Amino acid sequence: MSLYRAELRRLVLRRLTRWATVLGLAVLATVAVGVFLSNQKIDDAAWAKAEVAAEQDWQQQVRQTEEFRAECEQAAAQGDQSDRFPPDCSHISPPPPDAFPAEQYLPSTFEFRASFGQTLTAVGAILALVGFVVGSSFVGAEWNTGGMMTMLLWRPKRVTVLLTKLAALLTGLLALAVTTMLLWFGSFWLIATTRGSTEGMTAGAWQSFALTGLRGTVLALVAAALGFGLASLGRHTAMALGGAVGVTVVGQFGLGVLLSLTGAKFIGAWMLPTYVQAWVEKEVVLRDFQVCRVSPYGCEPETLTLTWQHSSGLLVAGLVLVLGGACWAMRRRDIS
Amino acid sequence: MTAVLEIEGLQKSYRSRRRGTRNALDGFDMRVEAGQVHGFLGPNGSGKTTTLRTLLGLIRPDGGRMRLLGHEVPADLSAVAGQVGAIVESPQFFPHFTARDTLSLLATAGQVRSTRIDEVLELVGLRDRSRERVKTYSLGMKQRLAVASALLKEPRLLILDEPANGLDPGGIREMRTLVRNLAEAGTTVLLSSHILAEIQLICDSVTIISLGRRVAFGPVEKVLATHSAGTVRVRLEVVADLPAASEALTRAGFRVTREPDHLLLAGVEQAAMVTRLLAGQGLYVSELVWVEADLESVFLELTATAPAPGQSRQVDQSARPTPVGQGSTGGWGA
């Protein structure tokens, strides 16, 4: 317990932890402020203004149509055979007023039920990034500066030290993620109340958002554990960060290009971000437009649905592989 | 006397596809008695740090037995880790933490009372700089911080690898006093250093290691007495005759070290043999005195690492000690 307390304190004292947290929260705050400023509440005055704008646009369209029909009739009278006008000028008719609904002229407004879920994906991704960087640096810097060796002189149980460090990291990140999620929910509820609508928030909708938030938090914890494990395996922060860049460049861009060239189906199914998205958003539907299924509505692409259960399998496999390897290496390799 | 550290037949090899197998420790023995200041000497790459790391559980040995404070290690290391303070090689700390933060984290992890932090900061002379970041510290100050971290546990056995590294002359003297005071208070100190005059001054006993094996051990006076016997300094009437004299003496079986204005001969039983031999060659001695060796010359002789004019010695060029079983005293260094 004393080691756990010390590691928790070390995590909080670290400069990178503080800076990464501040930076992540600043990005999220910027998004929230941007959403707040770019939306507004729809009241009677906004509706009246939208109706006037719609009416004006319709009137202008009617005028332009009348002018065009007059030109068409004039050209027909002069025997003009060009393609500029239809053969029968009576087909030129003004649009109905319904084609200009007032809703389209309303300013942007934030509807909590419709839009909040998407923002949770962004929070999950940013927390995961912070978790990965802080996690890899937390143990990588220990190896790099000799701190791990010093700690092992005090507590010679290698795997216990490594896992206690991981537990402290995950506790710290969990506290950050839960606080951020609560602040995010609160901020966007406030934005919806003052700059939009909170209508339709049933118990089911709340439950769905809560589960999305929970999956985002779990994603951040998994990313932190993966970063921690990779940096511990390589005994350097750069191992985790370099590995992430390598996977992105070679494993994702390179693989994407290769699969495109070979005409493979559902390229997205080979991309890690797809699984991250499927994890947070519950499912992702991939479409292959190379294969059409004929239907009364025309060409329907073949689809592949990836669910959060698929993603969870991948995340668990990655965790077992990386953390298992890190524990094995910690136990077996000499420390110099 | 009770032994606090015992090593018997310690083996450690490093295997490399390109360079093959290198024996860092080749049946190494060592014994340190309670309450002593014990010097641990050896040339670079001789296996000193490997020994200390193995003893502290950082490196897995390939063979041999080790005991610390009566417990078998590494199996029972957890039971004694709280009583062993150690610095291994150059001290490294988080540069952005203060000395106080660094020690406080260790104290929390090791369940050491927090008042001990102030005590050790006072002991190593960092009290007034303890709230500054470690990155602003000089090498000597980092070394002091490392010693402070090792003292934090109030250890029964203190292992210091090059503790005087980077210290100014005043700091070296303070370190010497600190080590002696600790020993007087009952702490056993194992001191690895290349400052041999310092070792000779403060150590009760020494172990000398070369190429992974023990080449000498015991009380400092005994080691000096054993290895300084038979050493004479020879000056000639004509300095230009030194090369010819050196050649003649080497042919006769003496171990000769050439200095600019004299020769040092080891393994001499009777001084008359030297004068007779040189006179026979037409070389006349102007001075011949028996030399009492210091630890440095004993070390250089035992490890065969004395610099030779015109030659650059490589790291692994040290004396190959007698193989285990041939003249080795064996056991726990007894």
XYZ file of C-alpha atoms in Angstrom:
670
model
C 0.000 0.000 0.000
C 2.873 2.355 0.818
C 4.434 1.674 -2.569
C 1.071 2.346 -4.236
C 0.761 5.669 -2.385
C 4.288 6.643 -3.376
C 3.652 5.795 -7.029
C 0.388 7.737 -7.040
C 2.222 10.736 -5.648
C 5.011 10.326 -8.175
C 2.408 10.287 -10.968
C 0.865 13.543 -9.776
C 4.265 15.196 -9.238
C 5.441 14.422 -12.771
C 5.556 17.400 -15.107
C 4.412 15.449 -18.152
C 1.329 14.216 -16.312
C 0.376 17.771 -15.451
C 1.062 19.169 -18.901
C -0.700 16.350 -20.756
C -3.718 16.729 -18.477
C -3.842 20.494 -18.917
C -3.414 20.165 -22.688
C -6.128 17.504 -23.000
C -8.545 19.511 -20.873
C -7.721 22.686 -22.839
C -8.609 20.954 -26.113
C -11.896 19.727 -24.644
C -12.657 23.167 -23.190
C -12.019 24.725 -26.610
C -14.469 22.304 -28.214
C -17.110 23.088 -25.571
C -16.636 26.841 -25.946
C -16.795 26.493 -29.747
C -20.062 24.550 -29.528
C -21.448 27.112 -27.111
C -20.582 30.052 -29.365
C -21.760 28.446 -32.617
C -25.227 27.500 -31.356
C -28.190 29.443 -30.064
C -31.579 28.819 -28.555
C -34.611 28.861 -30.910
C -37.291 31.205 -29.634
C -40.318 32.881 -31.285
C -38.225 35.722 -32.617
C -35.809 33.251 -34.266
C -38.740 31.411 -35.808
C -40.258 34.683 -37.119
C -36.891 35.692 -38.569
C -36.494 32.275 -40.244
C -40.005 32.478 -41.724
C -39.292 35.927 -43.152
C -36.005 34.710 -44.655
C -37.722 31.650 -46.160
C -40.509 33.803 -47.620
C -37.967 36.232 -49.093
C -35.994 33.441 -50.721
C -39.195 31.898 -52.133
C -40.332 35.259 -53.503
C -36.963 35.792 -55.153
C -37.090 32.313 -56.660
C -40.603 32.996 -58.018
C -39.406 36.240 -59.605
C -36.433 34.585 -61.230
C -38.657 31.794 -62.570
C -41.118 34.288 -64.071
C -38.265 36.158 -65.747
C -36.849 32.909 -67.117
C -40.249 31.848 -68.509
C -40.660 35.267 -70.163
C -37.236 34.884 -71.778
C -38.210 31.376 -72.904
C -41.454 32.594 -74.519
C -39.645 35.451 -76.207
C -37.052 33.094 -77.602
C -39.781 30.705 -78.827
C -41.493 33.569 -80.619
C -38.209 34.451 -82.365
C -37.732 30.837 -83.428
C -34.685 30.246 -81.173
C -33.777 26.523 -81.366
C -30.964 26.611 -78.806
C -30.773 24.327 -75.748
C -31.003 27.219 -73.326
C -34.749 26.728 -72.813
C -37.079 23.728 -72.679
C -39.257 23.074 -75.762
C -42.398 23.907 -73.834
C -42.131 27.104 -71.789
C -45.236 26.229 -69.795
C -43.106 23.579 -68.014
C -41.214 26.384 -66.304
C -43.093 26.917 -63.079
C -42.100 28.506 -59.763
C -41.299 26.242 -56.767
C -44.026 25.756 -54.155
C -43.652 27.623 -50.858
C -43.081 24.240 -49.106
C -39.715 23.975 -50.859
C -38.465 26.737 -48.550
C -39.238 25.467 -45.025
C -38.503 27.915 -42.234
C -36.553 25.206 -40.335
C -33.749 25.501 -42.875
C -33.349 29.160 -42.018
C -33.031 28.637 -38.289
C -29.632 29.230 -36.717
C -27.624 26.231 -35.477
C -28.911 24.885 -32.174
C -27.554 22.146 -29.888
C -29.960 19.276 -29.381
C -28.622 17.248 -26.497
C -30.212 13.946 -27.409
C -29.219 14.068 -31.070
C -25.702 15.472 -30.797
C -24.171 14.716 -27.391
C -23.309 11.081 -28.180
C -20.873 12.084 -30.946
C -18.988 14.399 -28.616
C -18.343 11.516 -26.223
C -16.252 9.809 -28.909
C -14.001 12.875 -29.016
C -13.630 12.875 -25.229
C -12.799 9.158 -25.218
C -10.177 9.659 -27.960
C -8.496 12.595 -26.215
C -8.453 10.807 -22.853
C -6.986 7.742 -24.579
C -4.228 9.882 -26.114
C -3.426 11.480 -22.754
C -3.488 8.029 -21.127
C -1.131 6.534 -23.712
C 1.428 9.339 -23.461
C 1.322 9.589 -19.661
C 1.305 5.793 -19.263
C 4.298 5.225 -21.509
C 6.269 8.073 -19.985
C 5.412 7.070 -16.415
C 7.332 3.821 -16.691
C 9.623 4.733 -19.629
C 11.182 7.634 -17.739
C 11.689 5.377 -14.709
C 13.739 2.983 -16.811
C 15.551 5.794 -18.532
C 16.582 7.678 -15.395
C 17.417 4.636 -13.290
C 14.416 5.231 -11.023
C 13.222 1.668 -11.576
C 16.550 0.284 -10.382
C 16.470 2.499 -7.287
C 12.927 1.360 -6.529
C 13.930 -2.286 -6.894
C 16.704 -1.761 -4.358
C 13.944 -0.833 -1.923
C 11.314 -3.316 -3.043
C 13.001 -6.248 -4.789
C 9.756 -7.850 -6.006
C 9.926 -6.893 -9.633
C 6.456 -7.811 -10.924
C 4.805 -6.374 -7.800
C 6.617 -3.071 -8.368
C 5.598 -2.979 -12.033
C 1.950 -3.829 -11.374
C 1.717 -1.417 -8.440
C 2.992 1.299 -10.704
C 0.375 0.336 -13.292
C -2.357 0.342 -10.658
C -1.345 3.847 -9.564
C -1.376 5.010 -13.180
C -4.826 3.550 -13.829
C -6.207 5.013 -10.600
C -4.944 8.474 -11.503
C -6.277 8.219 -15.023
C -9.621 6.891 -13.824
C -9.977 9.881 -11.513
C -9.141 12.210 -14.417
C -11.511 10.416 -16.817
C -14.453 10.344 -14.409
C -13.988 14.021 -13.523
C -13.662 14.967 -17.193
C -16.727 12.954 -18.146
C -18.800 14.547 -15.392
C -17.624 18.010 -16.414
C -18.349 17.169 -20.057
C -21.877 15.992 -19.291
C -22.465 19.093 -17.149
C -21.019 21.511 -19.700
C -23.034 20.142 -22.587
C -26.221 19.988 -20.518
C -25.637 23.672 -19.801
C -24.951 24.370 -23.494
C -28.125 22.514 -24.496
C -30.131 24.388 -21.873
C -28.884 27.828 -22.891
C -28.087 27.263 -26.586
C -30.331 24.436 -27.642
C -32.712 21.862 -26.351
C -32.724 19.045 -23.816
C -35.979 17.566 -25.061
C -36.456 13.829 -25.392
C -33.974 12.830 -22.712
C -35.590 9.652 -21.484
C -34.054 7.226 -18.984
C -32.998 5.059 -21.936
C -31.195 7.984 -23.595
C -29.350 8.761 -20.348
C -28.391 5.116 -19.978
C -27.052 5.038 -23.533
C -24.931 8.150 -22.949
C -23.688 6.808 -19.615
C -22.597 3.551 -21.261
C -20.864 5.457 -24.084
C -19.056 7.538 -21.470
C -18.080 4.360 -19.626
C -16.697 2.797 -22.806
C -14.741 6.009 -23.496
C -13.252 5.803 -20.003
C -12.338 2.137 -20.458
C -10.698 3.032 -23.782
C -8.520 5.618 -22.030
C -7.502 3.064 -19.378
C -6.662 0.448 -22.020
C -4.591 2.976 -23.989
C -2.693 3.922 -20.824
C -2.027 0.269 -19.977
C -0.830 -0.439 -23.531
C 1.506 2.571 -23.502
C 2.800 1.501 -20.087
C 3.352 -2.082 -21.225
C 5.131 -1.133 -24.450
C 7.421 1.371 -22.727
C 8.221 -1.208 -20.056
C 9.032 -3.823 -22.694
C 11.380 -1.428 -24.487
C 12.531 0.179 -21.211
C 12.086 3.584 -22.800
C 9.188 5.953 -23.473
C 10.231 6.120 -27.109
C 9.446 2.409 -27.498
C 5.743 3.079 -26.916
C 5.562 6.348 -28.819
C 7.721 5.006 -31.661
C 5.648 1.833 -31.730
C 2.456 3.868 -32.009
C 3.886 5.936 -34.868
C 5.149 2.757 -36.542
C 1.771 1.055 -36.294
C 0.052 4.167 -37.642
C 2.392 4.728 -40.565
C 3.257 1.176 -41.591
C 0.395 -0.827 -40.183
C -2.385 1.536 -41.038
C -1.467 3.835 -43.947
C 0.744 1.222 -45.590
C -1.757 -1.559 -45.082
C -4.567 0.692 -46.307
C -2.702 1.437 -49.550
C -1.848 -2.239 -50.040
C -5.425 -3.371 -49.470
C -6.722 -0.688 -51.852
C -4.340 -1.899 -54.554
C -5.445 -5.495 -54.109
C -9.110 -4.458 -54.182
C -9.797 -6.014 -50.774
C -13.262 -5.757 -49.291
C -13.995 -3.708 -46.167
C -10.593 -2.080 -45.767
C -11.892 -0.364 -42.633
C -12.048 -3.750 -40.917
C -8.201 -3.785 -40.933
C -7.903 -0.333 -39.408
C -7.538 0.091 -35.644
C -9.463 3.408 -35.522
C -12.512 1.547 -36.838
C -12.441 -0.708 -33.790
C -11.929 2.264 -31.490
C -14.963 3.929 -33.063
C -16.973 0.701 -32.820
C -16.008 0.385 -29.156
C -17.144 3.869 -28.190
C -20.156 4.154 -30.520
C -21.318 0.591 -29.953
C -21.103 -0.358 -33.620
C -19.750 0.725 -36.996
C -21.289 -0.313 -40.322
C -18.747 -0.665 -43.130
C -19.995 -0.500 -46.743
C -18.347 -2.031 -49.800
C -19.483 -0.114 -52.865
C -17.601 -2.473 -55.184
C -20.348 -5.047 -54.729
C -23.943 -3.991 -55.410
C -27.026 -5.881 -54.394
C -29.915 -4.990 -56.655
C -32.961 -3.771 -54.766
C -36.056 -1.741 -55.569
C -34.063 1.290 -54.415
C -31.155 0.651 -56.795
C -27.641 -0.390 -55.814
C -27.256 -1.344 -52.187
C -23.625 -1.870 -51.040
C -22.672 -4.957 -49.095
C -22.239 -4.154 -45.386
C -20.145 -5.434 -42.491
C -21.135 -4.497 -38.952
C -18.409 -4.314 -36.325
C -19.714 -4.115 -32.775
C -18.162 -3.145 -29.454
C -17.922 -6.861 -28.668
C -15.552 -7.332 -31.632
C -13.501 -4.402 -30.396
C -13.414 -5.696 -26.841
C -11.864 -8.949 -28.085
C -9.129 -6.997 -29.838
C -8.475 -4.752 -26.828
C -8.275 -7.706 -24.424
C -5.922 -9.603 -26.764
C -3.670 -6.533 -27.074
C -3.645 -6.006 -23.324
C -2.827 -9.624 -22.522
C -0.042 -9.690 -25.096
C 1.611 -6.406 -24.132
C 1.169 -6.533 -20.340
C 1.946 -10.254 -20.223
C 5.126 -9.603 -22.206
C 6.064 -6.671 -19.962
C 5.634 -8.775 -16.796
C 7.599 -11.654 -18.299
C 10.438 -9.337 -19.362
C 10.436 -7.655 -15.958
C 10.787 -11.013 -14.257
C 13.402 -12.519 -16.565
C 15.661 -9.755 -17.862
C 18.647 -8.341 -16.004
C 18.419 -4.743 -14.874
C 21.404 -2.668 -15.787
C 33.309 -12.344 13.594
C 29.915 -12.513 11.942
C 29.812 -12.146 8.201
C 27.120 -9.808 6.827
C 27.976 -10.539 3.207
C 29.136 -13.868 1.842
C 29.645 -14.825 -1.773
C 30.853 -18.197 -2.928
C 31.701 -19.239 -6.488
C 29.560 -16.558 -8.117
C 29.231 -16.983 -11.867
C 27.739 -14.725 -14.493
C 28.235 -14.957 -18.240
C 27.009 -12.754 -21.043
C 26.381 -14.418 -24.364
C 26.512 -12.595 -27.639
C 26.210 -14.014 -31.145
C 28.976 -11.747 -32.394
C 31.374 -11.815 -29.463
C 30.636 -15.230 -28.011
C 30.530 -15.826 -24.264
C 32.172 -13.468 -21.788
C 32.531 -14.490 -18.159
C 31.863 -11.367 -16.132
C 32.113 -13.347 -12.898
C 34.089 -16.542 -12.895
C 33.720 -18.242 -9.517
C 34.048 -15.084 -7.448
C 34.284 -15.311 -3.640
C 33.903 -12.570 -1.071
C 33.309 -12.134 2.630
C 32.608 -8.953 4.567
C 32.604 -8.987 8.363
C 30.115 -7.046 10.454
C 31.091 -3.510 11.450
C 33.933 -3.263 8.953
C 34.590 -0.840 6.151
C 35.462 -3.159 3.296
C 37.057 -1.958 0.078
C 36.082 -3.610 -3.167
C 38.668 -2.961 -5.857
C 39.154 -3.972 -9.435
C 39.995 -2.518 -12.834
C 37.239 -1.337 -15.165
C 35.255 -4.305 -16.452
C 36.590 -6.666 -13.800
C 33.122 -7.505 -12.447
C 32.690 -5.154 -9.460
C 29.389 -3.632 -10.531
C 28.127 -6.988 -11.818
C 28.846 -8.437 -8.365
C 26.969 -5.647 -6.611
C 24.017 -5.813 -9.016
C 23.822 -9.582 -8.636
C 23.951 -9.281 -4.882
C 21.101 -6.766 -4.936
C 18.881 -8.893 -7.176
C 19.208 -6.768 -10.295
C 21.110 -9.409 -12.238
C 20.352 -13.128 -12.224
C 23.501 -15.173 -11.460
C 24.372 -18.292 -13.445
C 25.796 -20.056 -10.402
C 27.194 -19.685 -6.906
C 25.784 -18.752 -3.515
C 25.206 -15.405 -1.865
C 24.127 -14.486 1.650
C 23.245 -11.046 2.957
C 22.793 -10.523 6.697
C 22.362 -14.251 7.108
C 19.720 -14.655 4.376
C 20.183 -16.463 1.077
C 19.784 -14.050 -1.813
C 18.195 -13.501 -4.226
C 15.593 -15.950 -2.844
C 15.212 -14.130 0.459
C 16.162 -10.646 -0.685
C 12.824 -9.103 0.321
C 13.534 -9.981 3.953
C 16.798 -8.025 4.016
C 16.236 -5.270 1.418
C 15.049 -2.906 4.146
C 18.376 -3.255 5.952
C 20.638 -2.781 2.935
C 21.250 0.686 1.541
C 22.977 0.856 -1.822
C 24.185 3.090 -4.593
C 25.082 1.223 -7.736
C 27.093 3.148 -10.326
C 26.321 6.780 -11.122
C 23.307 8.213 -9.335
C 20.316 9.008 -11.507
C 17.187 10.826 -10.447
C 14.201 12.548 -12.013
C 15.667 15.912 -12.976
C 12.476 17.860 -12.275
C 11.931 16.547 -8.757
C 13.536 18.245 -5.784
C 15.892 16.289 -3.536
C 13.241 16.373 -0.829
C 10.562 14.985 -3.196
C 12.954 12.257 -4.329
C 13.718 11.160 -0.781
C 10.125 11.560 0.328
C 8.889 9.209 -2.402
C 11.463 6.607 -1.396
C 10.590 7.041 2.271
C 6.886 6.517 1.537
C 7.589 3.438 -0.579
C 9.901 1.996 2.067
C 7.742 2.988 5.048
C 10.537 5.064 6.529
C 9.603 7.771 9.048
C 9.499 11.180 7.376
C 11.793 12.838 9.949
C 14.585 10.645 8.617
C 14.591 12.742 5.416
C 15.841 15.808 7.279
C 18.400 13.709 9.112
C 19.988 12.322 5.955
C 19.859 15.688 4.166
C 21.769 17.147 7.099
C 24.242 14.244 7.053
C 25.151 14.672 3.385
C 25.126 18.476 3.490
C 22.126 19.091 1.237
C 19.800 20.594 3.861
C 19.795 24.102 2.390
C 19.489 22.952 -1.237
C 16.892 20.247 -0.691
C 14.024 22.193 -2.267
C 15.873 22.761 -5.522
C 15.341 20.580 -8.565
C 17.873 17.824 -9.056
C 18.602 19.075 -12.591
C 20.310 22.109 -11.044
C 22.666 19.892 -9.034
C 26.305 19.234 -9.851
C 27.558 15.647 -10.131
C 28.902 15.839 -6.600
C 25.551 17.024 -5.240
C 23.778 14.197 -7.051
C 26.272 11.839 -5.478
C 25.431 13.241 -2.052
C 21.740 12.763 -2.797
C 22.415 9.163 -3.788
C 24.223 8.563 -0.509
C 21.304 10.190 1.312
C 18.868 7.830 -0.416
C 21.002 4.852 0.611
C 21.148 6.069 4.224
C 17.412 6.677 4.392
C 16.713 3.118 5.524
C 19.205 3.333 8.419
C 20.875 0.288 6.878
C 22.888 -2.381 8.660
C 24.848 -2.845 5.445
C 25.690 0.083 3.200
C 26.936 -0.641 -0.321
C 28.517 2.338 -2.038
C 29.728 2.063 -5.624
C 32.124 4.930 -6.362
C 30.651 7.271 -3.722
C 33.398 9.855 -4.150
C 32.750 10.221 -7.867
C 32.392 13.926 -8.654
C 32.989 15.087 -5.100
C 35.307 18.008 -4.401
C 38.262 17.441 -2.015
C 36.194 18.683 0.915
C 33.362 16.369 -0.098
C 35.740 13.403 -0.289
C 36.956 14.128 3.215
C 33.350 14.484 4.445
C 32.480 11.188 2.808
C 35.453 9.548 4.524
C 34.343 10.882 7.899
C 30.755 9.836 7.240
C 31.801 6.303 6.357
C 34.001 6.003 9.457
C 31.232 7.377 11.676
C 28.743 4.927 10.232
C 31.138 2.053 10.820
C 31.686 3.183 14.398
C 27.907 3.239 14.868
C 27.789 -0.410 13.778
C 26.965 -0.112 10.076
C 28.978 -2.344 7.790
C 30.144 -0.488 4.684
C 31.150 -2.048 1.389
C 32.975 0.540 -0.632
C 33.866 0.205 -4.269
C 36.247 2.855 -5.492
C 39.170 3.596 -7.754
C 40.634 6.137 -5.336
C 43.006 3.640 -3.767
C 44.651 6.059 -1.358
C 41.177 6.727 0.029
C 40.472 3.019 0.362
C 43.780 2.499 2.131
C 42.888 5.291 4.545
C 39.392 4.236 5.532
C 39.037 0.503 4.891
C 39.654 -2.248 7.400
C 39.786 -4.948 4.757
C 39.730 -5.270 0.976
C 38.834 -7.644 -1.811
C 40.527 -7.212 -5.182
C 38.848 -8.637 -8.254
C 40.311 -9.152 -11.701
C 38.529 -10.656 -14.696
C 35.692 -11.909 -12.520
C 37.833 -13.657 -9.888
C 39.199 -12.674 -6.513
C 42.946 -12.050 -6.623
C 43.481 -10.791 -3.085
C 41.510 -10.305 0.099
C 41.900 -9.693 3.796
C 42.842 -6.859 6.145
C 44.517 -3.978 4.290
C 47.802 -4.303 6.220
C 47.956 -8.019 5.531
C 47.357 -7.569 1.803
C 50.024 -4.859 1.664
C 52.500 -6.934 3.644
C 51.917 -10.007 1.500
C 52.367 -8.224 -1.769
C 55.024 -5.667 -0.970
C 57.605 -8.238 0.064
C 60.434 -8.551 -2.397
C 60.076 -5.185 -4.101
C 63.207 -3.090 -4.550
C 63.970 0.200 -6.247
C 67.181 0.255 -8.283
C 69.007 3.336 -9.575
C 72.086 3.124 -11.802
C 75.071 5.425 -12.014
C 74.216 6.013 -15.674
C 70.545 6.480 -16.416
C 71.122 5.527 -20.041
C 71.950 1.997 -18.844
C 68.388 1.427 -17.550
C 67.107 -0.365 -20.714
C 70.029 -2.768 -20.717
C 69.611 -3.416 -16.982
C 65.886 -3.962 -17.407
C 66.525 -6.492 -20.149
C 69.135 -8.379 -18.117
C 66.927 -8.514 -14.999
C 63.855 -9.626 -16.970
C 65.925 -12.418 -18.545
C 66.928 -13.454 -15.030
C 63.254 -13.828 -14.037
C 62.592 -10.628 -12.099
C 59.353 -8.683 -12.675
C 60.624 -5.303 -13.791
C 58.747 -2.017 -13.988
C 60.640 0.719 -15.790
C 60.369 4.254 -14.508
C 62.126 7.267 -16.125
C 65.038 7.301 -13.651
C 64.865 3.948 -11.895
C 63.587 0.366 -12.031
C 61.168 -1.360 -9.683
C 61.789 -5.056 -9.230
C 59.282 -7.458 -7.753
C 59.930 -10.975 -6.470
C 63.402 -10.227 -5.158
C 64.554 -12.552 -2.380
C 68.102 -11.222 -1.886
C 69.277 -7.766 -2.915
C 72.786 -9.106 -3.489
C 71.504 -11.161 -6.428
C 70.569 -7.938 -8.203
C 73.845 -6.156 -7.636
C 75.840 -9.246 -8.616
C 73.876 -9.738 -11.816
C 74.138 -6.091 -12.899
C 77.818 -5.810 -12.021
C 78.430 -8.882 -14.163
C 76.950 -6.955 -17.089
C 79.069 -3.878 -16.396
C 76.126 -1.951 -15.011
C 76.723 -0.246 -11.662
C 74.077 0.328 -9.025
C 73.987 3.685 -7.272
C 70.951 2.960 -5.077
C 69.110 -0.203 -4.057
C 66.332 0.051 -1.428
C 63.515 -2.191 -0.305
C 60.134 -0.575 -1.104
C 57.061 -0.779 1.093
C 54.218 -0.900 -1.385
C 51.043 1.145 -1.135
C 47.631 -0.179 -2.134
C 47.899 1.350 -5.577
C 51.089 -0.494 -6.470
C 49.749 -3.743 -5.018
C 46.576 -3.284 -7.027
C 48.481 -2.551 -10.225
C 50.718 -5.543 -9.680
C 47.919 -7.962 -8.822
C 45.705 -6.900 -11.691
C 48.610 -6.318 -14.094
C 47.112 -3.022 -15.127
C 50.115 -0.782 -14.654
C 50.586 1.438 -17.682
C 53.535 0.464 -19.844
C 55.386 3.116 -21.836
C 54.283 3.192 -25.483
C 51.389 0.790 -24.931
C 47.678 1.471 -24.577
C 46.080 -1.133 -22.358
C 42.608 -2.380 -23.320
C 39.833 -2.687 -20.753
C 39.918 -6.480 -20.506
C 43.717 -6.663 -20.312
C 44.072 -7.604 -16.654
C 45.745 -10.385 -14.752
C 44.216 -13.824 -15.285
C 43.910 -15.182 -11.742
C 44.567 -18.764 -10.738
C 41.654 -20.963 -11.817
C 39.257 -22.173 -9.152
C 40.664 -25.168 -7.332
C 44.318 -24.280 -8.005
C 45.489 -22.366 -5.029
C 42.137 -20.752 -4.440
C 41.215 -20.525 -0.820
C 37.558 -21.117 -1.762
C 34.598 -21.057 0.578
C 33.100 -17.866 1.933
C 36.351 -16.066 1.397
C 37.782 -17.602 4.544
